[in-house]
Coordinates of C-alpha atoms and ligand atoms in Angstrom, one line a residue:
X1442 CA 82.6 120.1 98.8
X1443 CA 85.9 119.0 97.5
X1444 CA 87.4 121.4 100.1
X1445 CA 85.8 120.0 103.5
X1446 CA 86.2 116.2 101.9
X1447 CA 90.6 117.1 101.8
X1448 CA 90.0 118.7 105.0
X1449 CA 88.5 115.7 106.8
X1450 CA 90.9 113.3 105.1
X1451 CA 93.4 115.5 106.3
X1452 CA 92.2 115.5 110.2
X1453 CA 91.7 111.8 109.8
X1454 CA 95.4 111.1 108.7
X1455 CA 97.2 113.3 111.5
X1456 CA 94.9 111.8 113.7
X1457 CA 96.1 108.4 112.5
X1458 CA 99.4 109.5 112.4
X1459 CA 98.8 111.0 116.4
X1460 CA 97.8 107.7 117.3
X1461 CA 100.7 105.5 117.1
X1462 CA 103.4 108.6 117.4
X1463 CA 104.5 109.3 113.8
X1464 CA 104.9 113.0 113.4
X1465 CA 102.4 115.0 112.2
X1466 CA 102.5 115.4 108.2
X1467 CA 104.5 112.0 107.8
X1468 CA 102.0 110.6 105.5
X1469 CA 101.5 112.5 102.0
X1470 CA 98.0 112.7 100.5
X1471 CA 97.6 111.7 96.2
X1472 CA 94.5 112.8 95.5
X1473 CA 93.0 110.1 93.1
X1474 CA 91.2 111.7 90.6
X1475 CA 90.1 109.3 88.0
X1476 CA 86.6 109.1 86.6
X1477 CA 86.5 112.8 88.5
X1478 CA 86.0 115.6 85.9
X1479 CA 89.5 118.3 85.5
X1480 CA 87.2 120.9 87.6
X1481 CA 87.3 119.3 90.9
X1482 CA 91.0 119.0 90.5
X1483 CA 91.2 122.3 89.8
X1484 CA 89.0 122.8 93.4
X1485 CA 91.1 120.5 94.8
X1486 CA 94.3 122.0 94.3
X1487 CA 92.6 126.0 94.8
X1488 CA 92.2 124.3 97.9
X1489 CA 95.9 123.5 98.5
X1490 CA 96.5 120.1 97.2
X1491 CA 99.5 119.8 95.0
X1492 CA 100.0 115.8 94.2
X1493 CA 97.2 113.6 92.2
X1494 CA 97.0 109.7 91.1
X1495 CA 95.9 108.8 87.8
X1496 CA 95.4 105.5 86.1
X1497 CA 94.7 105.6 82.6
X1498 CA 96.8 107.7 80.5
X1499 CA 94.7 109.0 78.2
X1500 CA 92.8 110.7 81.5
X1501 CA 95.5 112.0 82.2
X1502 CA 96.6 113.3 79.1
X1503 CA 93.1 115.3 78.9
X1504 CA 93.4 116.6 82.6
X1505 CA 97.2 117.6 82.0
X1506 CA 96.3 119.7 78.9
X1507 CA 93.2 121.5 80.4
X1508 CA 94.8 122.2 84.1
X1509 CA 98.3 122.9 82.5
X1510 CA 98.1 126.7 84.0
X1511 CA 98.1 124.8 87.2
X1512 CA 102.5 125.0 87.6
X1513 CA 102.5 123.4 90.7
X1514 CA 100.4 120.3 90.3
X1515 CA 102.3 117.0 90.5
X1516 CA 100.7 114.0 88.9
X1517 CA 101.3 110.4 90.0
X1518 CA 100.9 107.5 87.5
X1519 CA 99.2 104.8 89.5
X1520 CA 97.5 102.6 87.1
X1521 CA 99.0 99.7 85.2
X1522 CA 101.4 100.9 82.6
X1523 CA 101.4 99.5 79.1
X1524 CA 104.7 99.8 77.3
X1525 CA 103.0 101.3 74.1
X1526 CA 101.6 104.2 76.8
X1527 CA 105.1 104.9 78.3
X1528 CA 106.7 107.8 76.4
X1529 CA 103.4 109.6 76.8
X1530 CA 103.4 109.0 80.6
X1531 CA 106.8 110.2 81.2
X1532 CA 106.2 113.8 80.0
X1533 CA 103.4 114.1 81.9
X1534 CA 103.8 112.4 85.2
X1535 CA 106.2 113.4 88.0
X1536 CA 106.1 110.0 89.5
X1537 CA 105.1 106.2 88.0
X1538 CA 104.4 104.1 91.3
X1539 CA 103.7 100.9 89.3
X1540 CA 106.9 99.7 87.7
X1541 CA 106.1 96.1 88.1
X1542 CA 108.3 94.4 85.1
X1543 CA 111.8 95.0 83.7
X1544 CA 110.4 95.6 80.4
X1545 CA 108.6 99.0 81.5
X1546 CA 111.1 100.0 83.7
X1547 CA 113.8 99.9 80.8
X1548 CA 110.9 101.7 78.6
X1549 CA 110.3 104.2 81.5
X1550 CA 114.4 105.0 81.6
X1551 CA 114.6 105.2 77.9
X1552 CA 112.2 107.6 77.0
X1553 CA 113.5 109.8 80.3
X1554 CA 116.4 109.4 79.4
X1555 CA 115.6 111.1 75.7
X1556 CA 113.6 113.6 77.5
X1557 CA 116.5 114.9 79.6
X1558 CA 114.4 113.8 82.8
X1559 CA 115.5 111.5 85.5
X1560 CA 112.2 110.0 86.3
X1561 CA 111.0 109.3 90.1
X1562 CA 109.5 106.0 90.6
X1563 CA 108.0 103.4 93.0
X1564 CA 107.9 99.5 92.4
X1565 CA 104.2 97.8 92.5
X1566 CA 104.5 94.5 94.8
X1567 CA 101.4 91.8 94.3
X1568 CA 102.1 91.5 98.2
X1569 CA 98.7 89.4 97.8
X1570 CA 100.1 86.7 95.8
X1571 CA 97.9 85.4 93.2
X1572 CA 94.7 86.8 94.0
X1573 CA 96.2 90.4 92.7
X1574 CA 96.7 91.0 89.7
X1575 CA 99.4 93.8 89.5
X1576 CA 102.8 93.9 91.1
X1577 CA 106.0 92.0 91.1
X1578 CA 105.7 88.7 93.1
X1579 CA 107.3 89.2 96.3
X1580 CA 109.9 87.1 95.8
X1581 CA 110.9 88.8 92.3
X1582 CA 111.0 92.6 93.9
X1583 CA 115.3 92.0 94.8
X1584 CA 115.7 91.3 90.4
X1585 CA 113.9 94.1 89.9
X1586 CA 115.3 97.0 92.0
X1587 CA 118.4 95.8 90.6
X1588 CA 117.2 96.7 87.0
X1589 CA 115.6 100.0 88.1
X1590 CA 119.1 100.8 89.9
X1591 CA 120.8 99.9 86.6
X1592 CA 119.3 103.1 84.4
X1593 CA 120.8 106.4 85.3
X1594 CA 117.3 107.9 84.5
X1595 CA 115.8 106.2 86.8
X1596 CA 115.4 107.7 90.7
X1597 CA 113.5 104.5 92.7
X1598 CA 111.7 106.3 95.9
X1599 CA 109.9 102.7 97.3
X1600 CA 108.0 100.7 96.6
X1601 CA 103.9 100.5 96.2
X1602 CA 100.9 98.1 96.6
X1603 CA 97.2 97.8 96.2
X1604 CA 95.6 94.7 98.1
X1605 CA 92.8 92.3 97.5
X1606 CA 89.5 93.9 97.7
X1607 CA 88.2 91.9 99.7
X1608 CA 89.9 91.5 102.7
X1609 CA 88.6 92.9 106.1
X1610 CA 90.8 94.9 108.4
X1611 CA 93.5 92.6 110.3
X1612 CA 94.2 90.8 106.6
X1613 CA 94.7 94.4 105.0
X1614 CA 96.8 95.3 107.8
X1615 CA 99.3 92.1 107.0
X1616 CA 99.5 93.3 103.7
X1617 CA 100.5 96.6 104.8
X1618 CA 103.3 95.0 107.2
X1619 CA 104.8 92.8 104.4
X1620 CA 105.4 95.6 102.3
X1621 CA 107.2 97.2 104.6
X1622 CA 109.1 93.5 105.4
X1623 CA 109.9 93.9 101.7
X1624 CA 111.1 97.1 101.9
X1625 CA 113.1 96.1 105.8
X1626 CA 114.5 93.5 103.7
X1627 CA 115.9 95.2 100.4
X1628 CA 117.9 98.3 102.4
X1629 CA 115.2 99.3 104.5
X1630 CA 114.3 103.2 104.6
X1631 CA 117.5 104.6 103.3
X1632 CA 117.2 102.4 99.9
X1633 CA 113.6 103.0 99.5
X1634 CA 112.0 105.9 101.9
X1635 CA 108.8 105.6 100.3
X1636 CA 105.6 103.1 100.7
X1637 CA 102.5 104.0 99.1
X1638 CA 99.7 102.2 100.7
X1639 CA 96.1 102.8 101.4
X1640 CA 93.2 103.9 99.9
X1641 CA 89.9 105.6 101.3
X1642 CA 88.5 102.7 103.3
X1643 CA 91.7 102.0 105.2
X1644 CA 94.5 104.9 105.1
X1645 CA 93.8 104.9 108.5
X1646 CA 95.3 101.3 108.5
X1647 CA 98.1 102.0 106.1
X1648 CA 99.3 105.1 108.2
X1649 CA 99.3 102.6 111.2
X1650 CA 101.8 100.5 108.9
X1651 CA 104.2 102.7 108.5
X1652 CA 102.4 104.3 104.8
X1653 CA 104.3 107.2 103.6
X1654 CA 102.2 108.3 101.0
X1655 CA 98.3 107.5 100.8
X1656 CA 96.4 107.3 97.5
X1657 CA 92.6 108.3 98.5
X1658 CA 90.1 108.8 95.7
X1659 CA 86.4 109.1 96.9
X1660 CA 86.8 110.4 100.4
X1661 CA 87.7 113.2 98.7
X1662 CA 85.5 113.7 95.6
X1663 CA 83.0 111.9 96.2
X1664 CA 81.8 108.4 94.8
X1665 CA 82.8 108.0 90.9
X1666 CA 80.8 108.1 87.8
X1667 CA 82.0 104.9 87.0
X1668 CA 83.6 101.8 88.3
X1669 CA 87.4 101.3 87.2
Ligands
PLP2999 C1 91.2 104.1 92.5 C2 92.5 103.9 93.2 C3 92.8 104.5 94.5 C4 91.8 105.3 95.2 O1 90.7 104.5 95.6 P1 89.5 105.1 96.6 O2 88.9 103.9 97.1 O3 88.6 105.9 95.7 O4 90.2 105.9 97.6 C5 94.0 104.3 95.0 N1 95.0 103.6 94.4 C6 94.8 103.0 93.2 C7 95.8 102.2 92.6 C8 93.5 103.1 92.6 O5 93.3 102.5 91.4

């Protein structure tokens, strides 16, 4: 079941992809397994997927220790980060996309930095202003590229955003575009080659925009046990 739900994802995001002429395999699926139980990863990656989004890091922890013969799974920290959570994060993630203060990117670097890793990471943007509640405001995202730039253990890909709930299509859409316009406007795809955008109910969208990676949870497994 997990199997044919990556498979149609799969044909849904080339065909996205097809549709405005981005090349076939532009767009990288994260598998968002929270609330899903470590066997459906496990069918999940059997079935070729190799990245996964997480938000709680205690979840993860548990998933980490029991899929840990799994040596090519990559796991993607995509829930907010509490500074009290971060040394535990960094051994187990291979990406955090939601740096959104300088206090947990200097927490991030420093506990990389004592683990001999450089760390890959992704800045959240609130693109939403304040109806969101995660993310650096828009117009704080140049101050705080600079601080991820200043730690040498620190390897910024892009830059990452979750929008309102609640908006239909065409407002999703503008959220999509401004992220990019943030990225366009702090070095463009050189500087930051990665946007992480869109979920199950509007990849689609978000590959339209320009997404390079897709975070999609229940189109895959399924609806979860419990709301987060
Ligand atoms: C849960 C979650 C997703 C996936 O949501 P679905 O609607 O299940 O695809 C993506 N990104 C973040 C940040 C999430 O918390």
């Amino acid at each position: 079941m997990v199997r044919m739900g990556l498979e149609e994802v799969a044909r849904r995001m080339r065909q996205a992809e097809q549709s405005v002429g981005r090349v076939a395999g532009a767009t990288k699926l994260i598998a968002v397994s929270k609330s899903q139980p470590a066997e459906a990863v496990r069918e999940a990656y059997e079935a070729g997927q190799r990245d996964f989004g997480e938000n709680y890091v205690q979840e993860l922890a548990d998933k980490a220790a029991q899929l840990a013969d799994l040596m090519e799974i990559r796991w993607h920290m995509i829930g907010h980060l509490q500074t009290n959570k971060v040394r535990q994060v960094v051994g187990l993630a291979q990406m955090i996309q939601t740096i959104d203060r300088p206090r947990v990117a200097s927490e991030v670097a420093k506990h990389a930095s004592a683990q001999a890793q450089r760390m890959a990471v992704m800045i959240e943007v609130n693109v939403g202003g304040e109806e969101q509640k995660s993310g650096v405001a828009v117009g704080e995202v140049g101050g705080l590229i600079e601080v991820v730039r200043s730690h040498a253990s620190l390897d910024l890909r892009g830059l990452m955003t979750v929008p309102p709930f609640d908006l239909d299509v065409e407002q999703t859409r503008q959220v999509f575009d401004e992220l990019r316009a943030v990225r366009d406007a702090h070095g463009g795809v050189g500087q930051l080659p990665e946007l992480s955008m869109g979920m199950s109910h509007d990849f689609e969208v978000a590959i339209a925009a320009g997404a390079t990676m897709v975070r999609v949870g229940t189109a895959i497994f399924g609806a979860r046990a419990r709301t987060v």
